[in-house]
Short mmCIF file of C-alpha atoms in Angstrom, two decimals:
data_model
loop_
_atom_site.label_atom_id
_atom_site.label_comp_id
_atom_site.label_asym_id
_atom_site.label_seq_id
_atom_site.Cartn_x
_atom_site.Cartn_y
_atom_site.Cartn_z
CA UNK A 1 90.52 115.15 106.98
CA UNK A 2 88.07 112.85 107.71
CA UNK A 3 84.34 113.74 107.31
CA UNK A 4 83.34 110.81 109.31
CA UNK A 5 79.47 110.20 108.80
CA UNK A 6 78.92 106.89 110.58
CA UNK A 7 75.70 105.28 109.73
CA UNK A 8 75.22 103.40 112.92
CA UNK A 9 72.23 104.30 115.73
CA UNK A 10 75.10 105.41 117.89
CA UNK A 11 74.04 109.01 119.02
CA UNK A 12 77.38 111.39 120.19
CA UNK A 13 77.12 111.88 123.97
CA UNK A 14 77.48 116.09 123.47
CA UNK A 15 74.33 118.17 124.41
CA UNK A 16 72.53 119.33 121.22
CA UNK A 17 69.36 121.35 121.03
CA UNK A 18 66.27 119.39 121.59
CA UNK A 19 68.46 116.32 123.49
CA UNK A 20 66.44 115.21 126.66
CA UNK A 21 69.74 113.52 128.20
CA UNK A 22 72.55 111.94 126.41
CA UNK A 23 71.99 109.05 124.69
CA UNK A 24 67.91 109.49 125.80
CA UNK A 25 65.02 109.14 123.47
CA UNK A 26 65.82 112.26 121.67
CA UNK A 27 68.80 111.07 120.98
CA UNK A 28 67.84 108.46 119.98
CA UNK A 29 65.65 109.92 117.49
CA UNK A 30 67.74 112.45 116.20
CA UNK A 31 70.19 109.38 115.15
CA UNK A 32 67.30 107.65 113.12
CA UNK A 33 66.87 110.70 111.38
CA UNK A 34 70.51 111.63 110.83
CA UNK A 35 70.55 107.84 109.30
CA UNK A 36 67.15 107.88 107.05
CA UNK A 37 68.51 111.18 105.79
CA UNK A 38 71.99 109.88 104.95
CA UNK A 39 70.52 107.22 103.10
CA UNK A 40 68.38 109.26 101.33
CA UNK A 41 70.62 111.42 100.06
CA UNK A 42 72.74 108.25 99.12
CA UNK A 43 70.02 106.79 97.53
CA UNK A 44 68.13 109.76 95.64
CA UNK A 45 70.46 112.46 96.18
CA UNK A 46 69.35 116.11 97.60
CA UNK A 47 66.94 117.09 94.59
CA UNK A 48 65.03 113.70 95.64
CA UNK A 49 65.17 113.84 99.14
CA UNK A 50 61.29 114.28 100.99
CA UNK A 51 60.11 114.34 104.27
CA UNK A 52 58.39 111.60 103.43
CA UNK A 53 61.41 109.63 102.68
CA UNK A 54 62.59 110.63 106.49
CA UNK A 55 59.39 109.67 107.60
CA UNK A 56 59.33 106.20 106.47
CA UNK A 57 62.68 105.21 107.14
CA UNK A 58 62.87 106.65 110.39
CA UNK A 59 59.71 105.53 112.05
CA UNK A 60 59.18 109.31 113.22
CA UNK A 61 56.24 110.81 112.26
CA UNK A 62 56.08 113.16 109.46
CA UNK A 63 54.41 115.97 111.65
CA UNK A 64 57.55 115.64 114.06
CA UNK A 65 59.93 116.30 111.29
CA UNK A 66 58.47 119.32 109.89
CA UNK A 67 58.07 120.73 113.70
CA UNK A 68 61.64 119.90 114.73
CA UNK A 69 63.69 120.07 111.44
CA UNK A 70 61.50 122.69 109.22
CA UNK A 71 61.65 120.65 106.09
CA UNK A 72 64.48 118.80 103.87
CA UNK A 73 67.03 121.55 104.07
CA UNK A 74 66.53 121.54 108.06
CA UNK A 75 66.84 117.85 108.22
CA UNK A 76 70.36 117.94 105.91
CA UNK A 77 71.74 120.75 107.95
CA UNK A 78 71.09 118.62 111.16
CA UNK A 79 72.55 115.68 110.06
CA UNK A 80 75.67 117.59 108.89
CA UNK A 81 76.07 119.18 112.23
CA UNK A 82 75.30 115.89 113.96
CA UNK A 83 78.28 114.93 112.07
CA UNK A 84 80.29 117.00 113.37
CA UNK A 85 79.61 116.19 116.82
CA UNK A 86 81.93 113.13 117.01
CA UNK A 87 85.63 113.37 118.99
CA UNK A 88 87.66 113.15 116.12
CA UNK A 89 91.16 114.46 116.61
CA UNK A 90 94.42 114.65 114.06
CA UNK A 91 96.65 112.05 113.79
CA UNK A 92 99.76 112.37 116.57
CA UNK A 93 102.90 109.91 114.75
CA UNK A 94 105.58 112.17 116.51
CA UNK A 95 106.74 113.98 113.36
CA UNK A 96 105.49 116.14 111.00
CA UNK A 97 105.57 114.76 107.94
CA UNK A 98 104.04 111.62 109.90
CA UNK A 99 101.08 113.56 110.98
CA UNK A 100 100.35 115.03 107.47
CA UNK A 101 100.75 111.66 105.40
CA UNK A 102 98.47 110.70 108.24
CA UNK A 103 96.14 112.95 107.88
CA UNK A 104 96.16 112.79 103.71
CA UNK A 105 95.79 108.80 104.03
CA UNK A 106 92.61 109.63 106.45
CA UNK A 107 91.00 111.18 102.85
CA UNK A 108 92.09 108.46 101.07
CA UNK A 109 90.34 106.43 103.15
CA UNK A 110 87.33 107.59 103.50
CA UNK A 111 86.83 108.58 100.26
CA UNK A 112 88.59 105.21 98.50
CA UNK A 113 85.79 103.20 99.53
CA UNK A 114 82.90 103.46 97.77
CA UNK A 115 80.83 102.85 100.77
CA UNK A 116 82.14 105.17 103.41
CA UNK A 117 82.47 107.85 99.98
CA UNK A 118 78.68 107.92 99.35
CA UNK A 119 77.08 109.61 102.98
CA UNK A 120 80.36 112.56 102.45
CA UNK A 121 79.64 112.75 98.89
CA UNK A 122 76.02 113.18 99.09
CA UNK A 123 76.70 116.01 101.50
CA UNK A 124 78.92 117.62 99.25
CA UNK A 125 76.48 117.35 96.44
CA UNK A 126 73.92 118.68 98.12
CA UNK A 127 75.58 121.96 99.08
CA UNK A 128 75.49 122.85 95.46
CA UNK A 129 71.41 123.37 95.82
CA UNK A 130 70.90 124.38 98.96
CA UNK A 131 72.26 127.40 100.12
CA UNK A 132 72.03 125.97 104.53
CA UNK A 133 73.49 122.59 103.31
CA UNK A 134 76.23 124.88 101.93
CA UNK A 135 76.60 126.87 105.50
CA UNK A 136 76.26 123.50 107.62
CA UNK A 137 79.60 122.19 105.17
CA UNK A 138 81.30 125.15 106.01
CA UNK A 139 80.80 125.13 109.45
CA UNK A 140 81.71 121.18 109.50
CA UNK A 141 84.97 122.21 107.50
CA UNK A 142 86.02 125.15 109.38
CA UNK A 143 85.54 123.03 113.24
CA UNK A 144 87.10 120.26 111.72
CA UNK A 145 90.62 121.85 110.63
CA UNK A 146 90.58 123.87 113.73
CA UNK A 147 91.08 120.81 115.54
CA UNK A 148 94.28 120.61 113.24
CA UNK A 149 95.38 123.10 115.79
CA UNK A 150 97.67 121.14 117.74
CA UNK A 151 99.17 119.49 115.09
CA UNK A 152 100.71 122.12 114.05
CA UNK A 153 101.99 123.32 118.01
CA UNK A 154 104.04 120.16 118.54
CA UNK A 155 105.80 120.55 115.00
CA UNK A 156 106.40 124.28 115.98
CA UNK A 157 107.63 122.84 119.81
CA UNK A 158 109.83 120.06 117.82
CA UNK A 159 111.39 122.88 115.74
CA UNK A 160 110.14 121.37 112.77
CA UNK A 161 108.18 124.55 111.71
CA UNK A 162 107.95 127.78 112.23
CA UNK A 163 106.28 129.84 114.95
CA UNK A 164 103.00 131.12 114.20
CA UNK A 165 102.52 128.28 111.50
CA UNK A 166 98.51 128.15 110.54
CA UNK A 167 97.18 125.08 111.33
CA UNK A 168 94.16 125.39 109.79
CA UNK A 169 95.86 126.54 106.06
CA UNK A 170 98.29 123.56 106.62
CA UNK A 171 95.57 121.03 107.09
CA UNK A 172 93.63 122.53 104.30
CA UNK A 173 96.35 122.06 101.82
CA UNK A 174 97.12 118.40 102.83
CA UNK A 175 93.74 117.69 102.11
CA UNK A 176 92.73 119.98 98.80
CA UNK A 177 94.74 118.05 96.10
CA UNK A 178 92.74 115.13 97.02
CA UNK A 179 89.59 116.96 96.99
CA UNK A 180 90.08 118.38 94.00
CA UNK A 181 91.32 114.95 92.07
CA UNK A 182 87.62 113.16 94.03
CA UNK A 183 85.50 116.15 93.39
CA UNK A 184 86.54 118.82 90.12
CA UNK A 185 89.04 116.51 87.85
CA UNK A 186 87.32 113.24 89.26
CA UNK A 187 90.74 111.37 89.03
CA UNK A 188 91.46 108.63 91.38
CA UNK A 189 92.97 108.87 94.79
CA UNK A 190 95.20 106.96 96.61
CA UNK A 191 98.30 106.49 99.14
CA UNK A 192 101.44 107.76 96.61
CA UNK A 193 99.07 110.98 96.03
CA UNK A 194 98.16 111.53 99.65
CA UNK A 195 102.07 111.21 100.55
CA UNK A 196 102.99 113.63 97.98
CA UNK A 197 100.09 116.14 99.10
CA UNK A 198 101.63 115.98 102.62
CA UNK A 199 105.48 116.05 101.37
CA UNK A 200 104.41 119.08 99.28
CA UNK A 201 103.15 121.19 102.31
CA UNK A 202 105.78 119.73 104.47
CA UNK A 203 108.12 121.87 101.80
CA UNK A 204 106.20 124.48 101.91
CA UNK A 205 105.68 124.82 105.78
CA UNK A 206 109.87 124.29 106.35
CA UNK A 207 109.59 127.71 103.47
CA UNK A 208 107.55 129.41 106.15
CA UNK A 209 104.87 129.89 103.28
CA UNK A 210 102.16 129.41 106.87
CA UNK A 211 103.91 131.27 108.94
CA UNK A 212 103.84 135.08 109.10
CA UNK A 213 106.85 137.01 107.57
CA UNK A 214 109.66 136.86 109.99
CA UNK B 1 92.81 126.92 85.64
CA UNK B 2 90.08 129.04 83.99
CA UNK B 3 87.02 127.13 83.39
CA UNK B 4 86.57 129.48 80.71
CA UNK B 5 83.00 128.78 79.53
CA UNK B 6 81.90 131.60 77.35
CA UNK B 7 78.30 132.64 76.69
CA UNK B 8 78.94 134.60 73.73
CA UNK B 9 77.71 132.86 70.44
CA UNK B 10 81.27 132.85 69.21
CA UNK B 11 82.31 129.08 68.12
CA UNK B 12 85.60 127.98 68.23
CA UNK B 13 87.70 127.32 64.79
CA UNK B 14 88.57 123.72 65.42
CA UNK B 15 87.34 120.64 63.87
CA UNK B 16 84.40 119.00 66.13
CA UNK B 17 81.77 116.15 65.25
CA UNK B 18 79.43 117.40 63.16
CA UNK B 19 80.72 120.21 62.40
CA UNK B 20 80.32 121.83 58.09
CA UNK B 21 82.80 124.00 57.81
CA UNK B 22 84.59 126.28 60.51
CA UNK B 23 81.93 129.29 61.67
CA UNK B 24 79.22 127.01 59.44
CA UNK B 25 76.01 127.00 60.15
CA UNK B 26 76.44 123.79 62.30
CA UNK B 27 78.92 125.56 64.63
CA UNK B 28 76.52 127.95 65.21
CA UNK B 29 74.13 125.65 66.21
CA UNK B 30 76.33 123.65 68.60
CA UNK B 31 77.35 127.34 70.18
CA UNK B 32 73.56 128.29 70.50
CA UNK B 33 72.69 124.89 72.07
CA UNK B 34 75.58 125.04 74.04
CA UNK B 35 74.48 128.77 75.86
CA UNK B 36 70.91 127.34 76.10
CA UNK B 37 72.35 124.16 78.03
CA UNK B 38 74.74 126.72 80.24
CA UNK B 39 71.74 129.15 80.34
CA UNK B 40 69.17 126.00 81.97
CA UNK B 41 72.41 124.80 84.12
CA UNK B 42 72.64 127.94 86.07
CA UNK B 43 69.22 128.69 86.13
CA UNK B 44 67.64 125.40 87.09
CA UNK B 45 70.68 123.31 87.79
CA UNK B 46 71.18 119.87 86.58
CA UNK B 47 68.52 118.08 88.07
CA UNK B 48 65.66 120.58 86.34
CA UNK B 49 67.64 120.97 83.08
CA UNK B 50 65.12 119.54 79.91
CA UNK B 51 65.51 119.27 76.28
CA UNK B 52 62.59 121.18 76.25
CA UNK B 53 64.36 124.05 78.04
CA UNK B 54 67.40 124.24 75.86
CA UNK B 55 64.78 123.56 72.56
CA UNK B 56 63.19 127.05 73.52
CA UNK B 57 66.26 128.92 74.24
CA UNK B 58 68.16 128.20 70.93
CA UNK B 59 65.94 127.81 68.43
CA UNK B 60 66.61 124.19 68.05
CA UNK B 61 63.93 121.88 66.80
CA UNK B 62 63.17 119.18 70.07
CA UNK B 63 63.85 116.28 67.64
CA UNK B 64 66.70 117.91 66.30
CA UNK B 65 68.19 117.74 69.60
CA UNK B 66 67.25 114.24 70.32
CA UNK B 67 68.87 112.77 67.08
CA UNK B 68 72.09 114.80 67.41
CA UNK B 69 72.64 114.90 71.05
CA UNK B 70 70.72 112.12 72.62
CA UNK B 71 69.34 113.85 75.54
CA UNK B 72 70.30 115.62 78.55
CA UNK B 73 73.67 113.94 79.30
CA UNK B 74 74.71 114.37 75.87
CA UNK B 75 73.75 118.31 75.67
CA UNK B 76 75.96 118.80 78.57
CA UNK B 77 78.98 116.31 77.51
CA UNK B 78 78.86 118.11 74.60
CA UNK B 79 78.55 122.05 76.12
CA UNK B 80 81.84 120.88 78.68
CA UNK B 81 83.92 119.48 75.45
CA UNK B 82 83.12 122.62 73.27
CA UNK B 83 84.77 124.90 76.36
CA UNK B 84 87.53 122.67 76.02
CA UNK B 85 88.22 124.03 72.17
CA UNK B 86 89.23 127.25 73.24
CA UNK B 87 93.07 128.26 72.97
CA UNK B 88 94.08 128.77 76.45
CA UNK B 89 97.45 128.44 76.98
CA UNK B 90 99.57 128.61 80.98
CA UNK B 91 101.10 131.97 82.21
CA UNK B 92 104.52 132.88 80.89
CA UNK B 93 105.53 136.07 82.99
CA UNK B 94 109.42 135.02 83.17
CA UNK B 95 109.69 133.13 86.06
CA UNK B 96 108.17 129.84 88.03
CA UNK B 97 106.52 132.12 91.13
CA UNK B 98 105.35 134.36 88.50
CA UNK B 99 103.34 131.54 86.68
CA UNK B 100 102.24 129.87 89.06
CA UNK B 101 101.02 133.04 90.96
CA UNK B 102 99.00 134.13 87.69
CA UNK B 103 97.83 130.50 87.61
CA UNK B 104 96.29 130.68 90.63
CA UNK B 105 95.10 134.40 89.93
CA UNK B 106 92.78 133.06 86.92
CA UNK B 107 90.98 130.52 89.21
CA UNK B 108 90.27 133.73 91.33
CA UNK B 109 89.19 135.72 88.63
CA UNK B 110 86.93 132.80 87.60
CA UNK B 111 85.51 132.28 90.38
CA UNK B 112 85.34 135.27 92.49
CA UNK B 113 82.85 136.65 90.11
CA UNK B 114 79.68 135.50 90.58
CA UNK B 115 78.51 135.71 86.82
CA UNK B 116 81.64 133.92 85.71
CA UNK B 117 81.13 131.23 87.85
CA UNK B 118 77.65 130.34 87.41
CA UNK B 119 78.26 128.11 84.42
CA UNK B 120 81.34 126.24 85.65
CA UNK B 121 79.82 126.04 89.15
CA UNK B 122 76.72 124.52 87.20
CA UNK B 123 79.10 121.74 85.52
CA UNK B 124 80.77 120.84 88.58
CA UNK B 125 77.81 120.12 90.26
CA UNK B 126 76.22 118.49 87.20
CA UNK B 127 79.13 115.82 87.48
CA UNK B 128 77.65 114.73 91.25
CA UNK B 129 74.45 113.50 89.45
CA UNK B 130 75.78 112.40 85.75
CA UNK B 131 78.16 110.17 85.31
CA UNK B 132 78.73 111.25 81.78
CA UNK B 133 78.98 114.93 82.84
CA UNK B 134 81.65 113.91 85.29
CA UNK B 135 83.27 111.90 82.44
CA UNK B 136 83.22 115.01 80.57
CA UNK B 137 84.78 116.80 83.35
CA UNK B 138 87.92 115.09 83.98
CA UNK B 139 88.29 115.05 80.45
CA UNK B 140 88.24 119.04 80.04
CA UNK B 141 90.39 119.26 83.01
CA UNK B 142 92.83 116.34 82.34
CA UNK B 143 93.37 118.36 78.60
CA UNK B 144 93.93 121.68 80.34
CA UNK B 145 96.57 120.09 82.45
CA UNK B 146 98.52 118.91 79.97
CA UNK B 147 98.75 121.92 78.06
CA UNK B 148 101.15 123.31 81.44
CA UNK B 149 103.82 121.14 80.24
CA UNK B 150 105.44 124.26 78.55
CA UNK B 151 105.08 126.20 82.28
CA UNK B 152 107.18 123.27 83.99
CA UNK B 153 109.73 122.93 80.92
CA UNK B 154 109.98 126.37 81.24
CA UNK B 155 111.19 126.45 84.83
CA UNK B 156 113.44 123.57 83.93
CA UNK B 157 115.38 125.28 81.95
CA UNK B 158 115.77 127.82 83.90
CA UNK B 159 117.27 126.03 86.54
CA UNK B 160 113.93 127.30 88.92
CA UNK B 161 112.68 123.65 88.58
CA UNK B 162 114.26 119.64 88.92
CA UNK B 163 114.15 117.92 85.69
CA UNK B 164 111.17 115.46 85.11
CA UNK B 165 109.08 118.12 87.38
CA UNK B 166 105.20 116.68 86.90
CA UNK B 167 103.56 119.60 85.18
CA UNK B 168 100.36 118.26 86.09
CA UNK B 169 100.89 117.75 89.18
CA UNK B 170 102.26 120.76 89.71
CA UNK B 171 99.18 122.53 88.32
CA UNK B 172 96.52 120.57 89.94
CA UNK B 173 98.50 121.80 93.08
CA UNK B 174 98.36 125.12 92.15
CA UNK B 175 94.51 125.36 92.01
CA UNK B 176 93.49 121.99 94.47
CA UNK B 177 93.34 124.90 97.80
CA UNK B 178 90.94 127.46 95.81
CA UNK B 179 88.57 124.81 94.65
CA UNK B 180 88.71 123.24 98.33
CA UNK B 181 87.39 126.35 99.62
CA UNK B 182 85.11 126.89 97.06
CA UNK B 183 83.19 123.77 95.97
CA UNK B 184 84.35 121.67 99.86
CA UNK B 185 84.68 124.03 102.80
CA UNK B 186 82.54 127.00 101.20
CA UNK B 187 85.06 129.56 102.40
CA UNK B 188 86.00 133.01 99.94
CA UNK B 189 89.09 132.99 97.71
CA UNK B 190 91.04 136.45 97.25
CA UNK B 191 94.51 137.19 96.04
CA UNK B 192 96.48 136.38 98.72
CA UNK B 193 95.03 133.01 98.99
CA UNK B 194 96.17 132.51 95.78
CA UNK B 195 99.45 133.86 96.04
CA UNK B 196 99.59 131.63 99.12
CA UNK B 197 98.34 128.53 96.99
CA UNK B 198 101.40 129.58 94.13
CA UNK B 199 104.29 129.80 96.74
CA UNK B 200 103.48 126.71 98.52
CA UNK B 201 103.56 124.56 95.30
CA UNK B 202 106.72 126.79 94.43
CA UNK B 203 108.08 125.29 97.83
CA UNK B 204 107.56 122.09 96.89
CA UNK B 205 109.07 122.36 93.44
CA UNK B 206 112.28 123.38 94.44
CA UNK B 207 112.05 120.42 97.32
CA UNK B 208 112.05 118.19 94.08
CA UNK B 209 107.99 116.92 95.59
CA UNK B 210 106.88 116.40 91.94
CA UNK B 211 110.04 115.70 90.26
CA UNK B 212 111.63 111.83 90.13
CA UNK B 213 114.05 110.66 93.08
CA UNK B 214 117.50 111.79 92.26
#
């Protein structure tokens, strides 16, 4: 599950409040702050993030920020949700256990790198101390798996799982043993533990443990 | 996985650095520091936590603290090793479901309070911001791990389990989907998540996941 937080100028194309037209000047602006944010909380982390900060390496004035964002939690949440806006979809290999190794090497990627890690990792921080980060996460994580959605119809349609199998518990569990080894036992990651994260909930989706009680 | 960080003043028997003489004087001490650090953790988390703070909450002289601990860091290295004295030992209810179900019930029961969780919440995020905290972390957890061997030679023997079954493994699988939802997607744990969590990993078991190839 890929929390994708690209820190280019490129602004998503989707209507989101405040946008003039897509890919217009507010845009635009929204993008500069999304990255001056990212990097703040990259390099200072949420407890040192200021408006200020924004400010300066956004170009847009301070007055602006606090009128369209609120403050620092505003200007985290946005940035989160901005996030979110991108057309990410799940991997498609043509089998299940494809998919989910798929989907378990996405992690690995963009967590492996130290790099792509730190804007994801930040966010993840930050949730800890501020209560909207925490909500904006959440509502990141919860869009994000229920894209997992037809993932898990074409393994039900290919008779490799059962009917009714929740995509969204499925794609959770491919992805928490990684979380949990990056984030609580801070243990390395990489591609023999993402394959046996998806090989475990393949087992346990052929056991109909996602599935309602036949 | 209880995170079991008690605030009572009660020290634990074992051996530790500078420690006189079991339920000495300097084991008191270390356990009154030690609920002073978890005391400034989950009131002013990590960032806000000062020798200062824990000097006024335990009675310990500021320089005292300095010599013996270092600082910050090394209060709350210290604080996560102490939790890691205690005696906990895995479920043994009879059977592999049964374990891993009670397993998974203790991260619940952890967690799903919010007065329990304060302090190991506090730690977790502590480790996004100190690298010596996080250090401390994967030690604690890596320790609690290993003490499921007996769960997985348990189930061995019984037949319920392949030979060379990873005990860790199977553990950190056990608890990786509560502490996605709670520290990564922000979502509620209840019983039936964990129950979920325990027959999904009991899946995989039995599909020989975290055992050797044949």
């Amino acid at each position: 599950m890929q929390l994708e937080l690209q820190l280019s100028s490129e602004a998503p194309s989707t209507g989101s409040p405040g946008t003039v037209r897509p890919g217009g000047r507010t845009a635009r602006t929204r993008a500069a702050v999304r990255d001056a944010v990212l990097a703040g909380l990259v390099e200072h982390g949420y407890p040192g993030l200021t408006v200020e900060y924004v400010a300066e390496h956004s170009g847009v004035h301070k007055t602006t920020l606090y009128r369209r964002w609120g403050g620092v939690e505003g200007l985290v949440t946005d940035a989160l949700d901005f996030a979110g806006e991108d057309s990410w979809t799940p991997p498609d290999t043509g089998s299940l256990q494809g998919d989910l190794r798929a989907l378990a090497r996405e992690v690995v990627d963009a967590f492996g790198d130290p790099a792509n890690a730190a804007a994801p990792t930040a966010f993840i921080a930050a949730a800890f101390q501020s209560p909207r980060a925490a909500d904006a996460l959440h509502r990141f994580y919860s869009e994000r798996f229920a894209r997992c959605a037809p993932l898990a119809a074409r393994a039900v349609e290919r008779g490799e799982a059962p009917a009714g199998t929740d995509s969204g518990a499925v794609a959770r569990a491919v992805s928490a043993p990684l979380f949990l080894r990056l984030f609580i036992t801070r243990e390395p990651i990489d591609a023999d533990i993402a394959d046996q994260a998806a090989d475990a909930v393949l087992a346990a989706v052929r056991a109909g443990v996602y599935a309602p009680p036949a």
